mmCIF file with all atom_site columns, C-alpha atoms in Angstrom:
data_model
loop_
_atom_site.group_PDB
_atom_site.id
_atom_site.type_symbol
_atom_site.label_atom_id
_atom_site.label_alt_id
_atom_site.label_comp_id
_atom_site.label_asym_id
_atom_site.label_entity_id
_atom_site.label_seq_id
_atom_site.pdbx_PDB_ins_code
_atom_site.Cartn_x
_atom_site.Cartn_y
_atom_site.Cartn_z
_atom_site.occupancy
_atom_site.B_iso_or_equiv
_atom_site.pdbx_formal_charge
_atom_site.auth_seq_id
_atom_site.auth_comp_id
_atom_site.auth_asym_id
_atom_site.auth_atom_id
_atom_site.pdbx_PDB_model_num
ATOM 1   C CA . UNK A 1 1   ? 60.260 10.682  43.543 1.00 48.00 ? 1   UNK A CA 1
ATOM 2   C CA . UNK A 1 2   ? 62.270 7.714   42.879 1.00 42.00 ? 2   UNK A CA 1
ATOM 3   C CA . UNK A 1 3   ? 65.567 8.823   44.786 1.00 44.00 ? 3   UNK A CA 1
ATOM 4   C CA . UNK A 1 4   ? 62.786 9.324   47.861 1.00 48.00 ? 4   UNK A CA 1
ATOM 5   C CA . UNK A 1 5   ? 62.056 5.730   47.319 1.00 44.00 ? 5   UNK A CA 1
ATOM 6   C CA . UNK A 1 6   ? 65.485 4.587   47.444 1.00 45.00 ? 6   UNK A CA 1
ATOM 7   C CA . UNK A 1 7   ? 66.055 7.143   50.433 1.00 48.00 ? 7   UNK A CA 1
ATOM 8   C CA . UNK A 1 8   ? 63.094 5.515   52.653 1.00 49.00 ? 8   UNK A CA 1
ATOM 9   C CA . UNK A 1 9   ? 63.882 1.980   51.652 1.00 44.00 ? 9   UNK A CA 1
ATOM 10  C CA . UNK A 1 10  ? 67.677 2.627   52.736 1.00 44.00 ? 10  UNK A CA 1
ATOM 11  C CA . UNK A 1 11  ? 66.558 3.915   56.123 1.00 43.00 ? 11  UNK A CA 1
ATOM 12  C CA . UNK A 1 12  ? 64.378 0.857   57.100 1.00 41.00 ? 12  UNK A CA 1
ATOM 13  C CA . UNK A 1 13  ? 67.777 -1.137  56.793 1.00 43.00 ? 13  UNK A CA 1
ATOM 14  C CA . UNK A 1 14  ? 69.385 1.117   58.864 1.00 43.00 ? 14  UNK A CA 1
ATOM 15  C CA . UNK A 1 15  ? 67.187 1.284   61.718 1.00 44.00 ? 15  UNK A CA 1
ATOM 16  C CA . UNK A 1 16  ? 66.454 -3.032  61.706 1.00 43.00 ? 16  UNK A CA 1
ATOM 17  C CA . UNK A 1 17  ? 67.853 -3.290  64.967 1.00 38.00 ? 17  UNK A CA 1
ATOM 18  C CA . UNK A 1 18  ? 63.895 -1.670  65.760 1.00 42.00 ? 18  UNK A CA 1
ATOM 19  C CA . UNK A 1 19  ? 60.810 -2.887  65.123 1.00 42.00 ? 19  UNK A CA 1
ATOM 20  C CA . UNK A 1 20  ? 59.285 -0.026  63.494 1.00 40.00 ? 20  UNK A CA 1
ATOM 21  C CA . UNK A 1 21  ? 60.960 2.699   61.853 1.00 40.00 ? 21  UNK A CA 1
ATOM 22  C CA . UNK A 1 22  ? 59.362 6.440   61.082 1.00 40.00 ? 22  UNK A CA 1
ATOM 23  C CA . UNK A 1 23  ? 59.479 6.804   57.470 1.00 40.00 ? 23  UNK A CA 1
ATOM 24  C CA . UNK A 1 24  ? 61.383 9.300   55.383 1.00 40.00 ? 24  UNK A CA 1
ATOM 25  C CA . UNK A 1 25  ? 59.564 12.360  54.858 1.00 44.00 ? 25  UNK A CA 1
ATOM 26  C CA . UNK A 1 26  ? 58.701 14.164  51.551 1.00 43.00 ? 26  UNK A CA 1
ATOM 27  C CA . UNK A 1 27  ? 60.807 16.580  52.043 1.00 42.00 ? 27  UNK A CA 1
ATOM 28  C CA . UNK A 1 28  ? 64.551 15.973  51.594 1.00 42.00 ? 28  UNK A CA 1
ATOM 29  C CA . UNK A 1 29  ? 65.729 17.985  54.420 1.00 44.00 ? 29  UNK A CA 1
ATOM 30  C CA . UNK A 1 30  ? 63.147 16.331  56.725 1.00 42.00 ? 30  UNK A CA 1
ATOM 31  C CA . UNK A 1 31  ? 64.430 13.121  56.596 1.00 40.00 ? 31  UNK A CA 1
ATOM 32  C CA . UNK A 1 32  ? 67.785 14.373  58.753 1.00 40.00 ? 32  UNK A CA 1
ATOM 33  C CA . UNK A 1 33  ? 64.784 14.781  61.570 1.00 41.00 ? 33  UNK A CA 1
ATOM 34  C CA . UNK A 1 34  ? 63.227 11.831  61.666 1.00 42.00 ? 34  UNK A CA 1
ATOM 35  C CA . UNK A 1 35  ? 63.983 9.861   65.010 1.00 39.00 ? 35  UNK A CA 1
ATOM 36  C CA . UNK A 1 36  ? 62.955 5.619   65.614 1.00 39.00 ? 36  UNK A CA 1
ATOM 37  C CA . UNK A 1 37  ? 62.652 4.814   69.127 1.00 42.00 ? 37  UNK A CA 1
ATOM 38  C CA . UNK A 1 38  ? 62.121 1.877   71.194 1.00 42.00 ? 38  UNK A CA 1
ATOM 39  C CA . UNK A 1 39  ? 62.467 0.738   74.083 1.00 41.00 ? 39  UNK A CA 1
ATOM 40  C CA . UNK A 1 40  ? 66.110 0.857   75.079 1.00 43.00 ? 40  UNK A CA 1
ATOM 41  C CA . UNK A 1 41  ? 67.465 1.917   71.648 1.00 45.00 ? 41  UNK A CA 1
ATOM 42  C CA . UNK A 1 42  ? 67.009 5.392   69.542 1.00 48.00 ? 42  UNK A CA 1
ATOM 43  C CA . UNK A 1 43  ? 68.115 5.036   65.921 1.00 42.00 ? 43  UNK A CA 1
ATOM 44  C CA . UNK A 1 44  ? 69.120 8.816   63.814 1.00 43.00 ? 44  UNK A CA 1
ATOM 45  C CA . UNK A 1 45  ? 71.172 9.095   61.296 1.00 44.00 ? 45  UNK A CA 1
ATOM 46  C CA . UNK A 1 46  ? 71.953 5.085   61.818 1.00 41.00 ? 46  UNK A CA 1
ATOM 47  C CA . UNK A 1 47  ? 73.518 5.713   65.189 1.00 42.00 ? 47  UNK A CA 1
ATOM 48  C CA . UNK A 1 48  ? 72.162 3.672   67.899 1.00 47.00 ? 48  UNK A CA 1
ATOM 49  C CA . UNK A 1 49  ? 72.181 5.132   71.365 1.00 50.00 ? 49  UNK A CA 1
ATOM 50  C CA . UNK A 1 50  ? 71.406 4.117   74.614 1.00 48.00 ? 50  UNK A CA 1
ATOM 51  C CA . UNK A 1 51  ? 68.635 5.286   76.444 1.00 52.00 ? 51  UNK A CA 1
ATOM 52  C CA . UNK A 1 52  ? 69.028 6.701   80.035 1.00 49.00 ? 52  UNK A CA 1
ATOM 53  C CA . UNK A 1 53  ? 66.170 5.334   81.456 1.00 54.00 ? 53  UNK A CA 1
ATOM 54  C CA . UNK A 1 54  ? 66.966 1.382   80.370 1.00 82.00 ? 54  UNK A CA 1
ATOM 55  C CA . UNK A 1 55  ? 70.749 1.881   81.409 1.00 91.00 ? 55  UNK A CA 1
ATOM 56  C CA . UNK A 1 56  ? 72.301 0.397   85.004 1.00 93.00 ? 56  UNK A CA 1
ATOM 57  C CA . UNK A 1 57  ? 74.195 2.734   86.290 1.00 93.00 ? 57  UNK A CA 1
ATOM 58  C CA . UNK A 1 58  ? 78.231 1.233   87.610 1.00 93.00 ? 58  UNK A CA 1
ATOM 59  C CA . UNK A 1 59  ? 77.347 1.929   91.240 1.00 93.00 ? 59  UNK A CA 1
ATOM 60  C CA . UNK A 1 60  ? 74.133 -0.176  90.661 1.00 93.00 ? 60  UNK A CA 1
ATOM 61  C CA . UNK A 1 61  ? 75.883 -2.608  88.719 1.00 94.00 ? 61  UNK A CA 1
ATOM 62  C CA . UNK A 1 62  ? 78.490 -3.421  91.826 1.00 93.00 ? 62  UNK A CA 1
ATOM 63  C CA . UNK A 1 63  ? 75.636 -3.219  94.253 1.00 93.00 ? 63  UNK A CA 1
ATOM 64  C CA . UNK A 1 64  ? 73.565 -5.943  91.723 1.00 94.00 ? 64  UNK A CA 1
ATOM 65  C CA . UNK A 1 65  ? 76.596 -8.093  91.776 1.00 94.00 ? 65  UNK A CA 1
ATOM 66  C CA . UNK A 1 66  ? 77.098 -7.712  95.752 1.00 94.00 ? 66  UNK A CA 1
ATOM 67  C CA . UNK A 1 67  ? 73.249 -9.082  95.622 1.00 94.00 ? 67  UNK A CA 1
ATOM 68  C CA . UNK A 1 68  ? 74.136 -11.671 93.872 1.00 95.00 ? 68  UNK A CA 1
ATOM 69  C CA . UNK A 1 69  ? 76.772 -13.258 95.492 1.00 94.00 ? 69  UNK A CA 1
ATOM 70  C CA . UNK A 1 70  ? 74.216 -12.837 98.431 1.00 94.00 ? 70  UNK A CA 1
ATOM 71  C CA . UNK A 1 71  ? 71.470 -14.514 97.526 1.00 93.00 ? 71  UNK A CA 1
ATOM 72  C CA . UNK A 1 72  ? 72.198 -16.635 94.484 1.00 94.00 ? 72  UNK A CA 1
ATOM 73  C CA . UNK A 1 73  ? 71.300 -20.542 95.456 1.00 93.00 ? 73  UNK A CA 1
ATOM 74  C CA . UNK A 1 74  ? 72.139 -23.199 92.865 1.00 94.00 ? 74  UNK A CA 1
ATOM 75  C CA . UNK A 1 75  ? 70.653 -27.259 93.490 1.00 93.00 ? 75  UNK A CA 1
ATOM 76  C CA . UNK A 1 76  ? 73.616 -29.562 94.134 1.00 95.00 ? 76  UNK A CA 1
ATOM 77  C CA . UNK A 1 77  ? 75.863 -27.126 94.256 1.00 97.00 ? 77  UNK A CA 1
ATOM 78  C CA . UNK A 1 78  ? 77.865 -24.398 96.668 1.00 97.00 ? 78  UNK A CA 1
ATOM 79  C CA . UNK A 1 79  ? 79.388 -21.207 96.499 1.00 97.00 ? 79  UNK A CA 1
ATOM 80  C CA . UNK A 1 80  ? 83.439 -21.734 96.371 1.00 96.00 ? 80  UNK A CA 1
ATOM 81  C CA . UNK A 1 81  ? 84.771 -18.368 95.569 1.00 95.00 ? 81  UNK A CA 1
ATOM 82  C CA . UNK A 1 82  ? 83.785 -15.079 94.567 1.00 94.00 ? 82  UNK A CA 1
ATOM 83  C CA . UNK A 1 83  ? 85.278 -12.182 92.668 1.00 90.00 ? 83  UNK A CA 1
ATOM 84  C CA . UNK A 1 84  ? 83.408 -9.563  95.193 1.00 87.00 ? 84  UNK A CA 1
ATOM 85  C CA . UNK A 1 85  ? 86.177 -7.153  96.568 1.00 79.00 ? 85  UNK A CA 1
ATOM 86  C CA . UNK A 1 86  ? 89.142 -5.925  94.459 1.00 76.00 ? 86  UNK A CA 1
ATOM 87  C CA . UNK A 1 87  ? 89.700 -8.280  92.101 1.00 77.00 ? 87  UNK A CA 1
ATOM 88  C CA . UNK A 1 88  ? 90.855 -7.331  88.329 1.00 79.00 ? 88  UNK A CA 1
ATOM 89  C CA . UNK A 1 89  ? 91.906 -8.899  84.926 1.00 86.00 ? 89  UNK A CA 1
ATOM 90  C CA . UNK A 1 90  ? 94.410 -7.914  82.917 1.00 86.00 ? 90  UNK A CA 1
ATOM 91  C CA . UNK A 1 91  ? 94.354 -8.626  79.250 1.00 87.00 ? 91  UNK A CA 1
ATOM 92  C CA . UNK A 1 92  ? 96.422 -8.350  75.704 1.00 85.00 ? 92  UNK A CA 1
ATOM 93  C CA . UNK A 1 93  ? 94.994 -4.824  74.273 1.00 89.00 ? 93  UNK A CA 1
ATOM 94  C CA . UNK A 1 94  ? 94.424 -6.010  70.963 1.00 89.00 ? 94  UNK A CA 1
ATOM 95  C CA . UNK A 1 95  ? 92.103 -8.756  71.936 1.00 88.00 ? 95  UNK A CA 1
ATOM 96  C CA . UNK A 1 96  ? 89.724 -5.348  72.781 1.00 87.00 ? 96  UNK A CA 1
ATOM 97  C CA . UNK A 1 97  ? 90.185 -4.157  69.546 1.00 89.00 ? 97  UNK A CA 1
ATOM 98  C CA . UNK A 1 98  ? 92.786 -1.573  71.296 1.00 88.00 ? 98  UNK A CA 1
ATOM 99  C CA . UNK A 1 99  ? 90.842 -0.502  74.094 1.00 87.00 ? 99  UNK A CA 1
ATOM 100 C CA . UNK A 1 100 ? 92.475 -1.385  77.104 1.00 85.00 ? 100 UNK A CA 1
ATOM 101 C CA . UNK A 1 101 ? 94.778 -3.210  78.804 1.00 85.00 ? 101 UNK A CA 1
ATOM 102 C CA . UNK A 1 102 ? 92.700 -4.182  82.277 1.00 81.00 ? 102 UNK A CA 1
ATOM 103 C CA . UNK A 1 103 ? 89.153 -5.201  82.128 1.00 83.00 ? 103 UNK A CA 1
ATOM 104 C CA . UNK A 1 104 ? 87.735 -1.785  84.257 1.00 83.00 ? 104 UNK A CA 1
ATOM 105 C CA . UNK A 1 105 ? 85.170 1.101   83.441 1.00 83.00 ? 105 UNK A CA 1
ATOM 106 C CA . UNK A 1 106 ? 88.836 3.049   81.941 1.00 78.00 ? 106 UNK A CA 1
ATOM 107 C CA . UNK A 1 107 ? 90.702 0.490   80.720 1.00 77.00 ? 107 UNK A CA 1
ATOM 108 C CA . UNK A 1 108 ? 93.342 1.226   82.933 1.00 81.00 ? 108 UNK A CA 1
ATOM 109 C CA . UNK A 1 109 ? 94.782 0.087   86.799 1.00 82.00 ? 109 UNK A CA 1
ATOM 110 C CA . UNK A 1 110 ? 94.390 2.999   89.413 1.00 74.00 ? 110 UNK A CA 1
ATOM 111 C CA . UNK A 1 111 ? 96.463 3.287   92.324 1.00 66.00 ? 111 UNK A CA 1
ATOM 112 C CA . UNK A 1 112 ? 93.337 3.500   93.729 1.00 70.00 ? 112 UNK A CA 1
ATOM 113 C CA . UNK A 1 113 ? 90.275 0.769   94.148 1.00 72.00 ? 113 UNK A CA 1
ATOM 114 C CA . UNK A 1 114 ? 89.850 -0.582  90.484 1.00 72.00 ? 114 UNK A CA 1
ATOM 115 C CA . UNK A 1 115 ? 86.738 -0.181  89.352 1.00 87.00 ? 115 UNK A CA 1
ATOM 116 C CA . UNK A 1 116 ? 86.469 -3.919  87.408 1.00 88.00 ? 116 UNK A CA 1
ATOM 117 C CA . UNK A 1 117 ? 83.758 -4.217  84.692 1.00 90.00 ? 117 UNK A CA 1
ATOM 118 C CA . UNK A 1 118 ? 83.796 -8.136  85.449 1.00 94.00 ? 118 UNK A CA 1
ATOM 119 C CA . UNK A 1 119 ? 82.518 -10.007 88.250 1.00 95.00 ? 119 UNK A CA 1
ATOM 120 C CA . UNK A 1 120 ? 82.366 -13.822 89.127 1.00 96.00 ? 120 UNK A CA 1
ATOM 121 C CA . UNK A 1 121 ? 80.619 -16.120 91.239 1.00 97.00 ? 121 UNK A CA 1
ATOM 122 C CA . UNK A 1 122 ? 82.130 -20.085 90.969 1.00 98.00 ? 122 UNK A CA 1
ATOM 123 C CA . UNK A 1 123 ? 79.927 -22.809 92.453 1.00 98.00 ? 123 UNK A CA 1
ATOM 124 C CA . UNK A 1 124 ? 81.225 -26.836 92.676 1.00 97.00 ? 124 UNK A CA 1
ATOM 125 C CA . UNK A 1 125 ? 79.001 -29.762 93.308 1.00 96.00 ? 125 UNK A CA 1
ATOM 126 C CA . UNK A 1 126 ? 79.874 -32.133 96.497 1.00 95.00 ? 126 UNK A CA 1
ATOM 127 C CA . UNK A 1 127 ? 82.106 -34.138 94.088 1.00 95.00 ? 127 UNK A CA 1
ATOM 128 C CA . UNK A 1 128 ? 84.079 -31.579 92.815 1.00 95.00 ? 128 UNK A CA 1
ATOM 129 C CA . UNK A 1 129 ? 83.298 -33.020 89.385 1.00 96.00 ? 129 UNK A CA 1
ATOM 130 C CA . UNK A 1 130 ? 80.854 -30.172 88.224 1.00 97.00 ? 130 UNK A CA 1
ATOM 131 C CA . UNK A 1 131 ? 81.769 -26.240 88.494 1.00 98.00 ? 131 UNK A CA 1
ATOM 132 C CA . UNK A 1 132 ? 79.600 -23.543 86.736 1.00 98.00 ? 132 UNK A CA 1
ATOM 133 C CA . UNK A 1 133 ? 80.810 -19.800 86.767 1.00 98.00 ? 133 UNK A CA 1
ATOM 134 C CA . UNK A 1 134 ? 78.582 -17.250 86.438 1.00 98.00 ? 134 UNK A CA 1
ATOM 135 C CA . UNK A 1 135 ? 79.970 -14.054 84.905 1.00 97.00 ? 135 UNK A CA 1
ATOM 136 C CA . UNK A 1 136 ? 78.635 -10.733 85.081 1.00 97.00 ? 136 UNK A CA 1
ATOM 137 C CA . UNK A 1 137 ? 80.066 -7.447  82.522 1.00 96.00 ? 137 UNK A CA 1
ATOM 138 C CA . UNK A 1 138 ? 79.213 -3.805  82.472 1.00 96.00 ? 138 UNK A CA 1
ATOM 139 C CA . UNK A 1 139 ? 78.861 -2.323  79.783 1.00 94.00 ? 139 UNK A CA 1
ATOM 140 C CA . UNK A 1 140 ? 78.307 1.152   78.545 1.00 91.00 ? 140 UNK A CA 1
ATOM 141 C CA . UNK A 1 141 ? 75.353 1.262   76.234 1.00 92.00 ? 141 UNK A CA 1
ATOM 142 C CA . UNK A 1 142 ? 71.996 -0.554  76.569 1.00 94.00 ? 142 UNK A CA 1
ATOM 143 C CA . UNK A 1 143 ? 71.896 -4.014  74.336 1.00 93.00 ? 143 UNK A CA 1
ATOM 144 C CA . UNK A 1 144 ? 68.880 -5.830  75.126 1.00 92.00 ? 144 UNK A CA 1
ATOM 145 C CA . UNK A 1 145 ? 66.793 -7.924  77.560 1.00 93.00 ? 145 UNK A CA 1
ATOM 146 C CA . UNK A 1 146 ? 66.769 -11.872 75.844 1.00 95.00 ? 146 UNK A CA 1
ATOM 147 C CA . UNK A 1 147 ? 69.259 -14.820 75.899 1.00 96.00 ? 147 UNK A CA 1
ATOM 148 C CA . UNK A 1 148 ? 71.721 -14.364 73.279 1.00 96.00 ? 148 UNK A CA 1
ATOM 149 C CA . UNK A 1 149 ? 73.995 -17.106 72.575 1.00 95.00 ? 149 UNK A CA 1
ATOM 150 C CA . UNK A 1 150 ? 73.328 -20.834 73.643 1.00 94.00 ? 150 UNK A CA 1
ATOM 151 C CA . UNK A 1 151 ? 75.907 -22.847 72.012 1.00 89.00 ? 151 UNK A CA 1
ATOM 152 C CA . UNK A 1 152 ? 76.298 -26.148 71.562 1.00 84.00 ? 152 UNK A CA 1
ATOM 153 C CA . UNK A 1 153 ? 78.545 -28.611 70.494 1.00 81.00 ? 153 UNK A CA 1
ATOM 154 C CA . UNK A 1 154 ? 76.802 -31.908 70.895 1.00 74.00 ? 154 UNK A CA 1
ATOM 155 C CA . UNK A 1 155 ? 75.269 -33.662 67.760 1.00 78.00 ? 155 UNK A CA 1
ATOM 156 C CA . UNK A 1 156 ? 78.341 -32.933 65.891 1.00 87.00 ? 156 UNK A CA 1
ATOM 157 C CA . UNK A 1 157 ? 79.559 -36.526 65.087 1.00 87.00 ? 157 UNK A CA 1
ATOM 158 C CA . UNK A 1 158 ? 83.227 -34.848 63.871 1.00 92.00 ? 158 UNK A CA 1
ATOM 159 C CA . UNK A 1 159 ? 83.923 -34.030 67.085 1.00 90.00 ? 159 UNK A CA 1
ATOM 160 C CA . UNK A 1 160 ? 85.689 -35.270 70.195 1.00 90.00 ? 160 UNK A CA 1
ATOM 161 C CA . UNK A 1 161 ? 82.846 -36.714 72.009 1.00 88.00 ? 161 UNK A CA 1
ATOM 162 C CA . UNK A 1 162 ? 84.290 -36.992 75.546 1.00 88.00 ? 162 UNK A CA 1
ATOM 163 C CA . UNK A 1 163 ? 85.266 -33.468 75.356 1.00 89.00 ? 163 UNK A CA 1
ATOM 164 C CA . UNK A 1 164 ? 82.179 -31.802 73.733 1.00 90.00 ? 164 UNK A CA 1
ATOM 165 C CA . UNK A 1 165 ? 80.113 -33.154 76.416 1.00 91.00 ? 165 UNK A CA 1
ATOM 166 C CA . UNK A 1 166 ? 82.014 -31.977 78.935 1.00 93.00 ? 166 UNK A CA 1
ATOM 167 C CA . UNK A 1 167 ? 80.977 -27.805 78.759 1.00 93.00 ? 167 UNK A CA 1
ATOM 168 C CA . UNK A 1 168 ? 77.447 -26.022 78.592 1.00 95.00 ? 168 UNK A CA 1
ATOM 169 C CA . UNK A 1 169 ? 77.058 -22.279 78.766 1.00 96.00 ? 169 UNK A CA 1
ATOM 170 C CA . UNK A 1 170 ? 74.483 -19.482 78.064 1.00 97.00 ? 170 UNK A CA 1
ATOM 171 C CA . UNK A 1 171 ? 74.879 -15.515 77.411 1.00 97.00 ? 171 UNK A CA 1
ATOM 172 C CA . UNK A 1 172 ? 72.371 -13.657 78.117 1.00 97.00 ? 172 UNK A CA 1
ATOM 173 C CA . UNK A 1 173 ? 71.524 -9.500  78.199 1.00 96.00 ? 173 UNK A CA 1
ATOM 174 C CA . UNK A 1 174 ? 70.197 -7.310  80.583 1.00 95.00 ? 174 UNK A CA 1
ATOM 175 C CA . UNK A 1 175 ? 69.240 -3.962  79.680 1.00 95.00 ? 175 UNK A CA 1
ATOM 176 C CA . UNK A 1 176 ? 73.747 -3.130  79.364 1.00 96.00 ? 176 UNK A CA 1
ATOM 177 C CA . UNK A 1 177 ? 75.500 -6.596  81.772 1.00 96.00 ? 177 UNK A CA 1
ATOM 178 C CA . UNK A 1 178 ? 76.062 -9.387  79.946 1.00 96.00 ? 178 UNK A CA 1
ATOM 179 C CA . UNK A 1 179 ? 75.972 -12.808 82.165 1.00 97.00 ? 179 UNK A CA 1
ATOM 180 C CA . UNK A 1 180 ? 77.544 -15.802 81.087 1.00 97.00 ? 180 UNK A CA 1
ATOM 181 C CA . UNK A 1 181 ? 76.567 -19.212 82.811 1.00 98.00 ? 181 UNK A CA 1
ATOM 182 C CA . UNK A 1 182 ? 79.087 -21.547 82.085 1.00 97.00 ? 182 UNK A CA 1
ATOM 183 C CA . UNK A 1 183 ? 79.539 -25.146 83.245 1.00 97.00 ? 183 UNK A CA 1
ATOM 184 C CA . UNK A 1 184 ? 82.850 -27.920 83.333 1.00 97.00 ? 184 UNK A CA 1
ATOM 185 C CA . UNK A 1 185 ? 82.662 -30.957 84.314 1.00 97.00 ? 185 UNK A CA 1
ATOM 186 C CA . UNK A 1 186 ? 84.940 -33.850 84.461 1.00 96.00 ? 186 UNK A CA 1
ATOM 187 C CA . UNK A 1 187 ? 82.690 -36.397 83.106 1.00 93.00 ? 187 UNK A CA 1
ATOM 188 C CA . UNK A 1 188 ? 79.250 -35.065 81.387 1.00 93.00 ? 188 UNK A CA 1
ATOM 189 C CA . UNK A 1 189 ? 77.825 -31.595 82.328 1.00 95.00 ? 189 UNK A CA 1
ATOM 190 C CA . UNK A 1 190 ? 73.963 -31.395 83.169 1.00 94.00 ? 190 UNK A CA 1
ATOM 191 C CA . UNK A 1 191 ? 72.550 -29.105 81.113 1.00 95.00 ? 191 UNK A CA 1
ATOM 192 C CA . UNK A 1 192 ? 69.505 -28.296 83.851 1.00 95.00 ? 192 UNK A CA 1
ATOM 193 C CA . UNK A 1 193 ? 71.899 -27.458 86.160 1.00 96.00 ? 193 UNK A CA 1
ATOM 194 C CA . UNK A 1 194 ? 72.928 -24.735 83.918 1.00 97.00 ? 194 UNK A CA 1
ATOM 195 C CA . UNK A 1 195 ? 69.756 -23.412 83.229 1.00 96.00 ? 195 UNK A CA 1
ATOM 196 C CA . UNK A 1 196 ? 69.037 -23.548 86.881 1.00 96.00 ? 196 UNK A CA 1
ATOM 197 C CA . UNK A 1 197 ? 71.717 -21.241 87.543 1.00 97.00 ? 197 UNK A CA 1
ATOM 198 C CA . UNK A 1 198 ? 70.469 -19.180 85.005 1.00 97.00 ? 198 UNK A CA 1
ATOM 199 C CA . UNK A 1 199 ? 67.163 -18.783 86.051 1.00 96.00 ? 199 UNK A CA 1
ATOM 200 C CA . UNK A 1 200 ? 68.331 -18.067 90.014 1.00 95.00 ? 200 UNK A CA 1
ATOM 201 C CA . UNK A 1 201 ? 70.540 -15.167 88.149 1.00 96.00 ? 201 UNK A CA 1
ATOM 202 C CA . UNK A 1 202 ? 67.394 -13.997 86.197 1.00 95.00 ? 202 UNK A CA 1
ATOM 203 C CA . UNK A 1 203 ? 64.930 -14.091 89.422 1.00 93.00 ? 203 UNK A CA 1
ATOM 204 C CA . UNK A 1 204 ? 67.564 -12.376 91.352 1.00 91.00 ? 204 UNK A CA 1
ATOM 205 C CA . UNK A 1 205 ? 67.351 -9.692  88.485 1.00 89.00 ? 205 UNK A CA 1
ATOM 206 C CA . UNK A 1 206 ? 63.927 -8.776  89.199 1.00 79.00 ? 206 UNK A CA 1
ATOM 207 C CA . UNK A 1 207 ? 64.184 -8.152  92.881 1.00 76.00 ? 207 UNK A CA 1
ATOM 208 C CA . UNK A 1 208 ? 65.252 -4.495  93.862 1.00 65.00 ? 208 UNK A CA 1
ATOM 209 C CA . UNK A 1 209 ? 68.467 -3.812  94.473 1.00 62.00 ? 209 UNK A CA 1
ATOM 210 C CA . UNK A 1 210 ? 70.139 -3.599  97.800 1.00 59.00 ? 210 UNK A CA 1
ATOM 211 C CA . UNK A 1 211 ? 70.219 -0.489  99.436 1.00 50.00 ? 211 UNK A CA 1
#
């Protein structure tokens, strides 16, 4: 009785990236069966998978991205360039843990159209003294639907303070893109404008997708 304990206690950590976990059943050999789902993640065994249903597919990921650069309007501030068309990054392959070598859905450059798992939109202010980049990534498996990092560095009295208030920038998930908002300026960046690029990304989200 007390290894079952120990068994159920060790499954709840397991399975914390859900809210609610089944619990191990009496019998040792039914505790191999028992399945946690939630929306957008399945936990067995401690393996997380995605779920079908919560997953953008590429072809609706490129056509999401096409809508973007459509549609996307930012206060203050215009559209200057655009990653839309065939546009890829190459990168150091241990910097992807080994991966690949060119940011697309095989790691690898075709001879024929790349298929690039990164997309950018770049918007300026009339000054030129403000630019914020929006960034959106495909990825494989579903992660979530919530903002994930907002860093800061102001209020930090060790550092630089011309430079720290200089950048602002926000990750956030959606169902498996990342999008990063991220914001330069020469002099201090406006930390609304940043969120109100954000939020024209995340109403943009909602809408269907272009045929």
């Amino acid at each position: 009785m007390k290894k079952q304990v120990i068994k159920g206690i060790m499954l709840i950590l397991i399975c914390s990236v859900s809210t609610s976990c089944i619990s191990a059943g009496a019998e040792k050999n039914e505790s191999k069966d028992n399945v946690v789902k939630q929306k957008g993640v399945e936990c067995k065994e401690g393996t997380v998978n995605k779920n079908e249903g919560e997953v953008i597919s590429f072809e609706e990921y490129r056509k999401l991205f096409e809508q973007l650069n459509d549609s996307i309007k930012v206060d203050g501030y215009t559209l200057k360039a655009s990653s839309l068309g065939p546009d890829v990054t190459a990168i150091d392959k241990d910097l992807s843990f080994g991966k690949r070598e060119w940011i697309t859905i095989d790691g690898k450059m075709n001879n024929t159209e790349p298929e690039s798992t990164q997309e950018m939109l770049f918007f300026e202010n009339a000054r030129g003294t403000s630019q914020i980049t929006i960034t959106v990534g495909y990825m494989d498996n579903y992660i979530a639907e919530d903002l994930l990092i907002y860093p800061t560095n102001r209020g930090y009295d060790e550092l630089n303070r011309e430079l720290a208030d200089k950048t602002d920038s926000i990750v956030v998930a959606y169902k498996n893109i990342l999008i990063s908002v991220q914001q330069v300026a020469t002099q201090k960046a406006d930390m609304v404008a940043t969120q109100s690029a954000l939020r024209e990304v995340i109403k943009n989200l909602k809408k269907p997708p272009n045929n």
